[in-house]
Tab-separated table of C-alpha atoms in Angstrom:
chain	number	residue	atom	x	y	z
A	1	MET	CA	-30.565	91.130	-87.273
A	2	THR	CA	-27.735	89.536	-85.303
A	3	THR	CA	-26.352	91.097	-82.142
A	4	SER	CA	-22.797	90.527	-80.964
A	5	VAL	CA	-20.635	91.035	-77.892
A	6	GLN	CA	-16.886	90.531	-77.620
A	7	LYS	CA	-15.108	89.794	-74.332
A	8	SER	CA	-11.342	89.425	-74.909
A	9	HIS	CA	-11.013	86.101	-76.779
A	10	LEU	CA	-14.715	85.184	-76.528
A	11	HIS	CA	-17.322	86.324	-79.043
A	12	ARG	CA	-21.074	86.095	-78.367
A	13	ILE	CA	-23.533	86.487	-81.220
A	14	VAL	CA	-27.317	86.098	-81.266
A	15	LEU	CA	-28.633	85.061	-84.673
A	16	ASN	CA	-31.890	86.326	-86.145
A	17	ASN	CA	-33.649	83.068	-85.247
A	18	GLY	CA	-32.586	83.281	-81.582
A	19	ILE	CA	-29.627	80.881	-81.524
A	20	VAL	CA	-26.869	82.134	-79.226
A	21	VAL	CA	-23.396	81.426	-80.640
A	22	LEU	CA	-20.211	81.607	-78.573
A	23	VAL	CA	-16.820	81.394	-80.268
A	24	ALA	CA	-13.459	81.102	-78.516
A	25	GLU	CA	-10.639	81.186	-81.066
A	26	ASN	CA	-7.712	79.081	-79.888
A	27	GLN	CA	-4.934	78.399	-82.381
A	28	THR	CA	-2.755	76.223	-80.141
A	29	ALA	CA	-4.120	72.842	-81.266
A	30	ASP	CA	-5.421	71.629	-84.608
A	31	ILE	CA	-8.745	70.707	-83.013
A	32	ILE	CA	-12.178	72.316	-82.988
A	33	ALA	CA	-14.806	71.333	-80.432
A	34	ALA	CA	-18.447	72.354	-80.367
A	35	ARG	CA	-21.171	71.976	-77.786
A	36	ILE	CA	-24.815	72.416	-78.763
A	37	PHE	CA	-26.933	73.015	-75.669
A	38	VAL	CA	-30.722	72.751	-75.616
A	39	ARG	CA	-32.662	74.162	-72.670
A	40	ALA	CA	-34.516	70.872	-72.243
A	41	GLY	CA	-33.003	68.599	-69.606
A	42	SER	CA	-34.748	65.989	-67.509
A	43	SER	CA	-36.459	68.736	-65.472
A	44	TYR	CA	-38.679	69.243	-68.516
A	45	GLU	CA	-39.990	65.665	-68.398
A	46	SER	CA	-43.236	64.793	-66.681
A	47	GLN	CA	-43.010	62.428	-63.723
A	48	GLU	CA	-44.814	59.790	-65.808
A	49	GLN	CA	-42.150	60.051	-68.517
A	50	ALA	CA	-39.037	60.066	-66.325
A	51	GLY	CA	-36.055	58.911	-68.369
A	52	LEU	CA	-37.336	60.430	-71.612
A	53	THR	CA	-34.394	62.776	-72.234
A	54	HIS	CA	-31.932	60.001	-71.395
A	55	LEU	CA	-33.562	57.777	-74.011
A	56	LEU	CA	-33.595	60.670	-76.463
A	57	SER	CA	-29.861	61.228	-75.930
A	58	ALA	CA	-29.199	57.532	-76.587
A	59	VAL	CA	-31.223	57.484	-79.824
A	60	LEU	CA	-30.599	60.965	-81.249
A	61	THR	CA	-27.416	59.965	-83.102
A	62	LYS	CA	-28.871	56.656	-84.347
A	63	GLY	CA	-30.526	58.024	-87.455
A	64	CYS	CA	-31.377	61.331	-89.103
A	65	ASP	CA	-32.980	62.529	-92.307
A	66	GLY	CA	-31.323	60.518	-95.082
A	67	LEU	CA	-28.805	58.669	-92.881
A	68	SER	CA	-28.942	55.438	-90.907
A	69	SER	CA	-27.182	54.822	-87.613
A	70	LEU	CA	-24.414	52.953	-89.437
A	71	GLU	CA	-23.952	55.690	-92.026
A	72	ILE	CA	-23.679	58.341	-89.298
A	73	ALA	CA	-21.118	56.234	-87.437
A	74	GLU	CA	-19.079	55.641	-90.596
A	75	GLN	CA	-19.052	59.344	-91.497
A	76	VAL	CA	-17.876	60.295	-87.995
A	77	GLU	CA	-15.320	57.519	-87.560
A	78	SER	CA	-13.852	57.839	-91.068
A	79	VAL	CA	-12.303	61.165	-90.054
A	80	GLY	CA	-11.540	60.225	-86.445
A	81	ALA	CA	-14.132	62.640	-85.084
A	82	SER	CA	-16.512	62.186	-82.165
A	83	VAL	CA	-20.212	63.021	-81.857
A	84	SER	CA	-22.259	62.205	-78.770
A	85	ALA	CA	-25.379	63.281	-76.903
A	86	ASP	CA	-26.064	63.555	-73.198
A	87	THR	CA	-28.629	64.977	-70.818
A	88	THR	CA	-28.598	66.568	-67.372
A	89	ALA	CA	-31.344	67.931	-65.154
A	90	ASP	CA	-30.928	71.449	-66.586
A	91	TYR	CA	-30.041	70.950	-70.261
A	92	PHE	CA	-29.596	68.567	-73.190
A	93	LEU	CA	-26.237	68.440	-74.980
A	94	LEU	CA	-24.875	67.393	-78.365
A	95	SER	CA	-21.053	67.348	-78.426
A	96	LEU	CA	-18.611	67.080	-81.303
A	97	LYS	CA	-14.868	67.293	-81.817
A	98	THR	CA	-12.751	67.079	-84.973
A	99	VAL	CA	-9.506	68.169	-86.509
A	100	THR	CA	-9.868	71.594	-88.092
A	101	LEU	CA	-10.031	70.299	-91.680
A	102	ASP	CA	-13.125	68.165	-90.989
A	103	PHE	CA	-15.039	70.514	-88.699
A	104	SER	CA	-17.378	71.913	-91.358
A	105	GLU	CA	-18.417	68.419	-92.463
A	106	ILE	CA	-19.021	67.066	-88.959
A	107	PHE	CA	-20.766	70.227	-87.745
A	108	THR	CA	-23.097	70.029	-90.745
A	109	LEU	CA	-23.824	66.406	-89.837
A	110	ALA	CA	-24.504	67.429	-86.228
A	111	GLY	CA	-26.979	69.973	-87.538
A	112	ARG	CA	-28.870	67.281	-89.437
A	113	ILE	CA	-28.867	65.036	-86.365
A	114	LEU	CA	-30.154	67.804	-84.106
A	115	ARG	CA	-32.827	69.124	-86.464
A	116	SER	CA	-34.070	65.959	-88.181
A	117	PRO	CA	-33.601	62.827	-86.075
A	118	THR	CA	-35.624	59.827	-87.235
A	119	PHE	CA	-35.701	57.830	-83.957
A	120	PRO	CA	-35.833	54.411	-85.661
A	121	GLU	CA	-38.137	52.024	-83.789
A	122	ALA	CA	-35.490	49.295	-83.600
A	123	GLU	CA	-32.956	51.724	-82.081
A	124	VAL	CA	-35.526	53.032	-79.588
A	125	GLU	CA	-36.302	49.503	-78.454
A	126	LEU	CA	-32.616	48.561	-78.175
A	127	GLU	CA	-31.692	51.648	-76.157
A	128	ARG	CA	-34.723	51.231	-73.917
A	129	ARG	CA	-33.619	47.658	-73.102
A	130	ILE	CA	-30.106	48.880	-72.339
A	131	ALA	CA	-31.507	51.609	-70.070
A	132	LEU	CA	-33.642	49.055	-68.221
A	133	GLN	CA	-30.540	46.924	-67.660
A	134	ASP	CA	-28.733	49.990	-66.291
A	135	ILE	CA	-31.640	50.730	-63.952
A	136	ARG	CA	-31.600	47.182	-62.604
A	137	SER	CA	-27.826	47.279	-62.234
A	138	GLN	CA	-27.990	50.516	-60.251
A	139	GLN	CA	-30.511	48.965	-57.895
A	140	GLU	CA	-27.688	46.696	-56.730
A	141	GLN	CA	-25.223	49.522	-56.007
A	142	PRO	CA	-25.383	50.756	-52.385
A	143	PHE	CA	-24.155	54.271	-53.184
A	144	THR	CA	-26.746	54.732	-55.936
A	145	ILE	CA	-29.503	53.398	-53.685
A	146	ALA	CA	-28.484	55.795	-50.910
A	147	PHE	CA	-28.310	58.763	-53.268
A	148	ASP	CA	-31.663	57.955	-54.874
A	149	GLN	CA	-33.204	57.724	-51.399
A	150	LEU	CA	-31.700	61.040	-50.425
A	151	ARG	CA	-32.970	62.835	-53.526
A	152	ASP	CA	-36.392	61.321	-53.021
A	153	ILE	CA	-36.831	62.704	-49.504
A	154	MET	CA	-35.175	66.036	-50.281
A	155	TYR	CA	-36.973	66.849	-53.521
A	156	GLN	CA	-40.156	64.727	-53.333
A	157	ASN	CA	-42.266	65.687	-56.383
A	158	HIS	CA	-39.642	68.051	-57.834
A	159	PRO	CA	-37.795	66.840	-60.992
A	160	TYR	CA	-34.439	66.876	-59.166
A	161	ALA	CA	-35.732	63.917	-57.150
A	162	ARG	CA	-35.558	61.630	-60.165
A	163	SER	CA	-32.739	59.639	-61.689
A	164	ALA	CA	-31.895	60.599	-65.264
A	165	LEU	CA	-32.824	57.020	-66.189
A	166	GLY	CA	-36.246	57.226	-64.591
A	167	ASN	CA	-37.394	53.877	-63.240
A	168	GLU	CA	-38.401	50.557	-64.763
A	169	ALA	CA	-42.067	51.527	-64.996
A	170	THR	CA	-41.522	54.896	-66.682
A	171	MET	CA	-38.764	53.703	-69.019
A	172	SER	CA	-40.865	50.725	-70.115
A	173	ARG	CA	-43.726	53.023	-71.134
A	174	LEU	CA	-41.725	55.406	-73.310
A	175	THR	CA	-42.413	55.272	-77.049
A	176	ARG	CA	-40.975	56.697	-80.231
A	177	ALA	CA	-43.952	59.074	-80.358
A	178	ASP	CA	-42.921	60.478	-76.961
A	179	LEU	CA	-39.443	61.233	-78.307
A	180	VAL	CA	-40.825	62.900	-81.429
A	181	ARG	CA	-43.198	65.058	-79.361
A	182	PHE	CA	-40.483	66.166	-76.922
A	183	HIS	CA	-38.109	66.956	-79.770
A	184	GLN	CA	-40.705	68.999	-81.639
A	185	THR	CA	-41.572	70.936	-78.494
A	186	HIS	CA	-38.118	71.826	-77.180
A	187	PHE	CA	-35.604	71.563	-80.040
A	188	ARG	CA	-36.025	74.984	-81.635
A	189	PRO	CA	-33.533	77.760	-82.408
A	190	ASP	CA	-34.660	80.166	-79.677
A	191	ASN	CA	-33.893	77.439	-77.126
A	192	ILE	CA	-30.336	76.672	-78.235
A	193	VAL	CA	-26.780	77.753	-77.428
A	194	ILE	CA	-23.881	76.739	-79.697
A	195	SER	CA	-20.407	77.037	-78.199
A	196	ILE	CA	-17.337	76.562	-80.428
A	197	ALA	CA	-13.676	76.579	-79.417
A	198	GLY	CA	-10.555	75.907	-81.453
A	199	ARG	CA	-8.627	76.833	-84.567
A	200	ILE	CA	-11.381	78.810	-86.236
A	201	THR	CA	-12.051	82.533	-86.546
A	202	PRO	CA	-15.305	83.952	-85.185
A	203	GLU	CA	-16.234	85.066	-88.709
A	204	ASN	CA	-15.844	81.556	-90.144
A	205	ALA	CA	-17.624	79.958	-87.185
A	206	ILE	CA	-20.616	82.292	-87.476
A	207	ALA	CA	-20.796	81.769	-91.233
A	208	LEU	CA	-20.894	77.999	-90.717
A	209	VAL	CA	-23.579	78.196	-88.050
A	210	GLU	CA	-25.644	80.459	-90.309
A	211	GLU	CA	-25.239	77.998	-93.176
A	212	VAL	CA	-26.353	74.990	-91.080
A	213	PHE	CA	-28.968	76.593	-88.828
A	214	GLY	CA	-29.835	79.996	-90.333
A	215	ASP	CA	-33.019	78.812	-92.090
A	216	TRP	CA	-34.368	77.142	-88.927
A	217	GLN	CA	-37.309	79.039	-87.483
A	218	SER	CA	-39.283	78.620	-84.261
A	219	PRO	CA	-43.063	78.168	-84.492
A	220	PRO	CA	-44.399	81.750	-84.304
A	221	THR	CA	-47.595	80.775	-82.473
A	222	GLU	CA	-46.005	78.441	-79.913
A	223	PRO	CA	-44.113	80.204	-77.098
A	224	LEU	CA	-41.320	78.411	-75.283
A	225	LEU	CA	-42.469	76.220	-72.437
A	226	ARG	CA	-41.400	77.488	-69.024
A	227	LEU	CA	-40.902	75.282	-66.004
A	228	ASP	CA	-43.573	75.536	-63.341
A	229	LEU	CA	-42.073	73.601	-60.450
A	230	PRO	CA	-43.169	73.124	-56.840
A	231	GLU	CA	-41.623	75.202	-54.075
A	232	LEU	CA	-39.127	73.296	-51.966
A	233	THR	CA	-39.235	73.428	-48.184
A	234	VAL	CA	-36.760	71.940	-45.730
A	235	GLU	CA	-38.387	69.021	-43.906
A	236	PRO	CA	-35.534	66.816	-42.629
A	237	GLN	CA	-36.170	63.108	-42.331
A	238	ILE	CA	-34.334	59.819	-42.430
A	239	LYS	CA	-34.726	56.936	-44.836
A	240	ILE	CA	-33.092	53.545	-44.586
A	241	LYS	CA	-32.695	50.622	-46.954
A	242	PRO	CA	-31.629	47.368	-45.279
A	243	GLN	CA	-29.358	45.464	-47.649
A	244	GLN	CA	-26.898	42.649	-47.115
A	245	THR	CA	-23.747	44.609	-47.982
A	246	GLN	CA	-20.143	44.548	-46.799
A	247	GLN	CA	-20.299	48.223	-45.817
A	248	SER	CA	-22.818	50.838	-44.796
A	249	ILE	CA	-23.373	53.942	-46.894
A	250	VAL	CA	-24.075	56.946	-44.671
A	251	MET	CA	-25.258	60.039	-46.530
A	252	LEU	CA	-26.361	63.459	-45.296
A	253	GLY	CA	-28.008	66.004	-47.573
A	254	TYR	CA	-28.769	69.687	-47.104
A	255	LEU	CA	-31.038	71.675	-49.380
A	256	GLY	CA	-28.773	74.412	-50.683
A	257	PRO	CA	-29.240	77.326	-53.076
A	258	SER	CA	-28.926	77.494	-56.846
A	259	VAL	CA	-25.956	78.844	-58.764
A	260	LEU	CA	-27.761	82.202	-58.879
A	261	SER	CA	-27.524	82.655	-55.098
A	262	ASP	CA	-25.073	84.936	-53.316
A	263	ASP	CA	-24.237	81.932	-51.101
A	264	TYR	CA	-23.213	79.716	-54.016
A	265	ALA	CA	-19.478	80.501	-53.928
A	266	ALA	CA	-19.215	80.088	-50.143
A	267	LEU	CA	-20.900	76.681	-50.257
A	268	LYS	CA	-18.671	75.596	-53.151
A	269	LEU	CA	-15.705	76.451	-50.954
A	270	LEU	CA	-17.133	74.582	-47.954
A	271	SER	CA	-17.791	71.508	-50.100
A	272	THR	CA	-14.185	71.622	-51.344
A	273	TYR	CA	-12.856	72.104	-47.809
A	274	LEU	CA	-14.885	69.182	-46.466
A	275	GLY	CA	-14.580	66.541	-49.113
A	276	ASN	CA	-12.396	67.283	-52.124
A	277	GLY	CA	-9.263	65.130	-52.141
A	278	LEU	CA	-6.861	63.462	-49.730
A	279	SER	CA	-6.180	66.686	-47.843
A	280	SER	CA	-9.868	67.450	-47.222
A	281	ARG	CA	-11.247	67.753	-43.696
A	282	LEU	CA	-13.441	64.640	-43.891
A	283	PHE	CA	-10.661	62.484	-45.321
A	284	VAL	CA	-8.111	63.570	-42.728
A	285	GLU	CA	-10.403	63.468	-39.692
A	286	LEU	CA	-12.654	60.492	-40.426
A	287	ARG	CA	-10.448	58.221	-42.499
A	288	GLU	CA	-6.874	59.004	-41.503
A	289	LYS	CA	-7.335	59.847	-37.817
A	290	LEU	CA	-10.395	57.806	-36.818
A	291	GLY	CA	-10.157	55.016	-39.389
A	292	LEU	CA	-13.910	55.079	-39.951
A	293	ALA	CA	-14.157	55.478	-43.695
A	294	TYR	CA	-13.516	53.235	-46.668
A	295	GLU	CA	-14.428	56.288	-48.722
A	296	VAL	CA	-15.604	59.740	-47.722
A	297	SER	CA	-16.414	62.833	-49.738
A	298	ALA	CA	-18.675	65.847	-50.260
A	299	PHE	CA	-20.229	67.434	-53.313
A	300	TYR	CA	-22.380	70.435	-54.139
A	301	PRO	CA	-23.307	70.433	-57.834
A	302	THR	CA	-23.971	73.576	-59.822
A	303	ARG	CA	-27.706	73.705	-60.488
A	304	LEU	CA	-30.106	76.201	-62.004
A	305	LEU	CA	-32.556	75.444	-59.180
A	306	ARG	CA	-31.951	74.534	-55.531
A	307	ALA	CA	-28.993	72.166	-55.297
A	308	SER	CA	-28.135	69.488	-52.759
A	309	PHE	CA	-25.058	69.787	-50.519
A	310	VAL	CA	-24.108	66.175	-49.769
A	311	VAL	CA	-21.561	64.472	-47.505
A	312	TYR	CA	-21.233	60.704	-47.453
A	313	MET	CA	-19.146	57.865	-46.138
A	314	GLY	CA	-18.715	54.153	-46.744
A	315	THR	CA	-17.957	52.443	-43.446
A	316	ALA	CA	-17.918	49.067	-41.707
A	317	PRO	CA	-21.403	47.991	-40.517
A	318	GLU	CA	-20.368	48.149	-36.852
A	319	ASN	CA	-19.313	51.791	-37.325
A	320	THR	CA	-22.569	52.993	-38.890
A	321	GLN	CA	-23.810	54.976	-35.911
A	322	ILE	CA	-20.508	56.671	-35.114
A	323	ALA	CA	-20.023	57.418	-38.832
A	324	LEU	CA	-23.389	59.160	-38.898
A	325	SER	CA	-22.675	61.182	-35.773
A	326	SER	CA	-19.153	62.060	-36.946
A	327	LEU	CA	-20.333	63.271	-40.357
A	328	ARG	CA	-23.044	65.365	-38.722
A	329	LYS	CA	-20.522	66.824	-36.275
A	330	GLU	CA	-18.117	67.880	-39.022
A	331	VAL	CA	-20.843	69.714	-40.926
A	332	ASP	CA	-22.237	71.279	-37.732
A	333	LEU	CA	-18.797	72.706	-36.947
A	334	LEU	CA	-19.032	74.894	-40.048
A	335	SER	CA	-21.873	76.834	-38.399
A	336	ILE	CA	-20.135	77.070	-35.024
A	337	MET	CA	-16.503	77.884	-35.792
A	338	GLN	CA	-15.016	80.052	-38.511
A	339	LEU	CA	-12.486	78.344	-40.766
A	340	GLU	CA	-8.906	79.250	-40.051
A	341	GLU	CA	-7.484	81.534	-42.700
A	342	GLU	CA	-4.977	78.893	-43.810
A	343	ALA	CA	-7.715	76.291	-44.360
A	344	LEU	CA	-9.899	78.808	-46.188
A	345	GLN	CA	-7.047	79.833	-48.490
A	346	ALA	CA	-6.133	76.208	-49.173
A	347	ALA	CA	-9.721	75.523	-50.266
A	348	LYS	CA	-9.654	78.605	-52.513
A	349	ASN	CA	-6.373	77.526	-54.092
A	350	LYS	CA	-7.724	74.048	-54.702
A	351	ILE	CA	-10.996	75.127	-56.293
A	352	LEU	CA	-9.389	77.834	-58.442
A	353	GLY	CA	-6.590	75.491	-59.501
A	354	GLN	CA	-9.050	72.785	-60.508
A	355	TYR	CA	-11.163	75.395	-62.286
A	356	ALA	CA	-8.173	76.517	-64.345
A	357	LEU	CA	-7.259	72.918	-65.196
A	358	GLY	CA	-10.848	72.365	-66.328
A	359	LYS	CA	-10.376	74.885	-69.168
A	360	GLN	CA	-7.279	73.475	-70.849
A	361	THR	CA	-8.728	71.786	-73.921
A	362	ASN	CA	-10.976	73.195	-76.611
A	363	ALA	CA	-13.670	70.735	-75.578
A	364	GLN	CA	-13.505	72.002	-71.990
A	365	ILE	CA	-13.571	75.636	-73.110
A	366	ALA	CA	-16.607	75.076	-75.330
A	367	GLN	CA	-18.320	73.233	-72.505
A	368	VAL	CA	-17.722	75.850	-69.816
A	369	TYR	CA	-18.872	78.877	-71.780
A	370	GLY	CA	-21.878	77.142	-73.308
A	371	TRP	CA	-22.879	75.798	-69.901
A	372	TYR	CA	-22.829	79.263	-68.353
A	373	GLU	CA	-24.892	80.663	-71.216
A	374	ILE	CA	-27.574	77.962	-71.124
A	375	LEU	CA	-27.944	78.457	-67.363
A	376	GLY	CA	-28.478	82.161	-67.935
A	377	LEU	CA	-25.303	83.201	-66.116
A	378	GLY	CA	-23.723	84.996	-69.068
A	379	ILE	CA	-20.177	85.078	-70.403
A	380	ASP	CA	-18.936	87.241	-67.515
A	381	PHE	CA	-19.573	84.448	-65.030
A	382	ASP	CA	-16.207	82.891	-65.843
A	383	ARG	CA	-14.465	85.932	-64.388
A	384	ASP	CA	-17.104	86.646	-61.731
A	385	PHE	CA	-16.906	83.121	-60.295
A	386	GLN	CA	-13.154	83.303	-59.790
A	387	GLU	CA	-13.350	86.764	-58.236
A	388	THR	CA	-16.204	85.746	-55.944
A	389	ILE	CA	-14.395	82.625	-54.739
A	390	ALA	CA	-11.290	84.683	-54.000
A	391	SER	CA	-13.309	87.230	-52.018
A	392	VAL	CA	-15.210	84.806	-49.746
A	393	SER	CA	-14.265	85.461	-46.112
A	394	ALA	CA	-14.372	83.054	-43.194
A	395	ALA	CA	-17.355	85.006	-41.871
A	396	ASP	CA	-19.133	84.647	-45.235
A	397	ALA	CA	-18.562	80.878	-45.210
A	398	MET	CA	-19.847	80.526	-41.670
A	399	ALA	CA	-22.941	82.629	-42.419
A	400	SER	CA	-23.753	80.458	-45.454
A	401	ALA	CA	-23.326	77.313	-43.355
A	402	CYS	CA	-25.714	78.744	-40.762
A	403	ARG	CA	-28.293	79.407	-43.467
A	404	TYR	CA	-28.145	76.065	-45.240
A	405	LEU	CA	-26.185	73.387	-43.361
A	406	ARG	CA	-28.126	73.010	-40.128
A	407	GLU	CA	-30.907	70.540	-40.934
A	408	PRO	CA	-29.793	67.359	-42.711
A	409	TYR	CA	-31.747	64.729	-44.518
A	410	VAL	CA	-30.266	61.283	-43.892
A	411	SER	CA	-30.056	58.216	-46.139
A	412	LEU	CA	-28.632	54.923	-44.876
A	413	VAL	CA	-27.996	51.692	-46.768
A	414	GLY	CA	-26.517	48.613	-45.140
A	415	GLN	CA	-27.118	45.600	-42.951
A	416	GLU	CA	-30.475	45.814	-41.217
A	417	GLU	CA	-29.255	45.823	-37.629
A	418	ALA	CA	-26.566	48.427	-38.381
A	419	VAL	CA	-28.807	50.950	-40.141
A	420	ASN	CA	-31.685	50.492	-37.688
A	421	SER	CA	-29.472	51.097	-34.674
A	422	ALA	CA	-27.991	54.221	-36.278
A	423	THR	CA	-31.394	55.839	-36.695
A	424	ALA	CA	-31.702	56.227	-32.954
A	425	TYR	CA	-29.053	58.957	-33.204
A	426	PHE	CA	-30.842	61.106	-35.786
A	427	ASN	CA	-32.160	64.382	-34.431
A	428	PRO	CA	-32.879	66.910	-37.201
């Protein structure tokens, strides 16, 4: 028996087999977008198989029951549609977008791809070689090296420590059998959220999902696998990578809370205040006033588990030490001085404005609501997030900074003398 909930324009229905369906009817454009989320991101890989879900995302659309890679591509491209797969730490995603007339056909194709991929050996080998080239390419990019170092010391043996690509050793070992096993284990109806937005009624959307996925059943004797991950503790340290580069990458990381935390909204605001755009604190103080930064920014991604609050700067080698001390000082100030009301409101306006702009297209709408559902936040989070951001006070922001932004991990990449001399400053 299906269960349904309606919130204004959004309909949420749970099918008999456990699939959660979200439908946002939007008649303004002759486009329908769908996002099929699977609760099986890279966090569900073993350390020995790092990169598995990335490889799966690259191969999933390259063959399914009865169709070759070329035939899938021709069917999609003949109607100007798009179908693609991707993976993150917290979920796997199959995306599609079409004009309204062709949605039923392309959604049915997506169902075949999701349920019955064939993982052709030749495609697996080709995509593995491409992934290995990407891994080697990233090993030459100072920012990527610095970020990988930072994740490694922050998360250690936790899945969030790993690149989505894995490394050369793990990617080289992956086989077609590994993909088949992962797919059979995690791709099941009680592990899936389907989010649809566009010129389609909820009744027609549900009927189509039932037609494509209604006969799909989960194995009755095999319960869903649950993550059993190590506890994370804050143990600040510094890691350097001498490299003959034209600039130093200076990166500080703080182990922050997940999206489920009461501190999440305050830290989102502080990240926006520090490093989002040309008017941000780090840009104005460290680039415009002090001339230290080629680039400078901050980010705090939304994660189901403990997320990393990161500030970073690209600077001239001779400025490495002062860049490190200046970045640390700017973050430390958040725990010492309350933000002025004007600065706090500006950060709120920026984050809420960007949030609104991120829900303009049907693809964005399908993404946002499906993302919230797969993370377990529910369809009310869209409203709750905006209200919570608006209600954060300067005292709330300062208290969150005191809880999470006091003990940084440090990652440095650059010329040997520059990064070695900068380490003398570090005092966790």
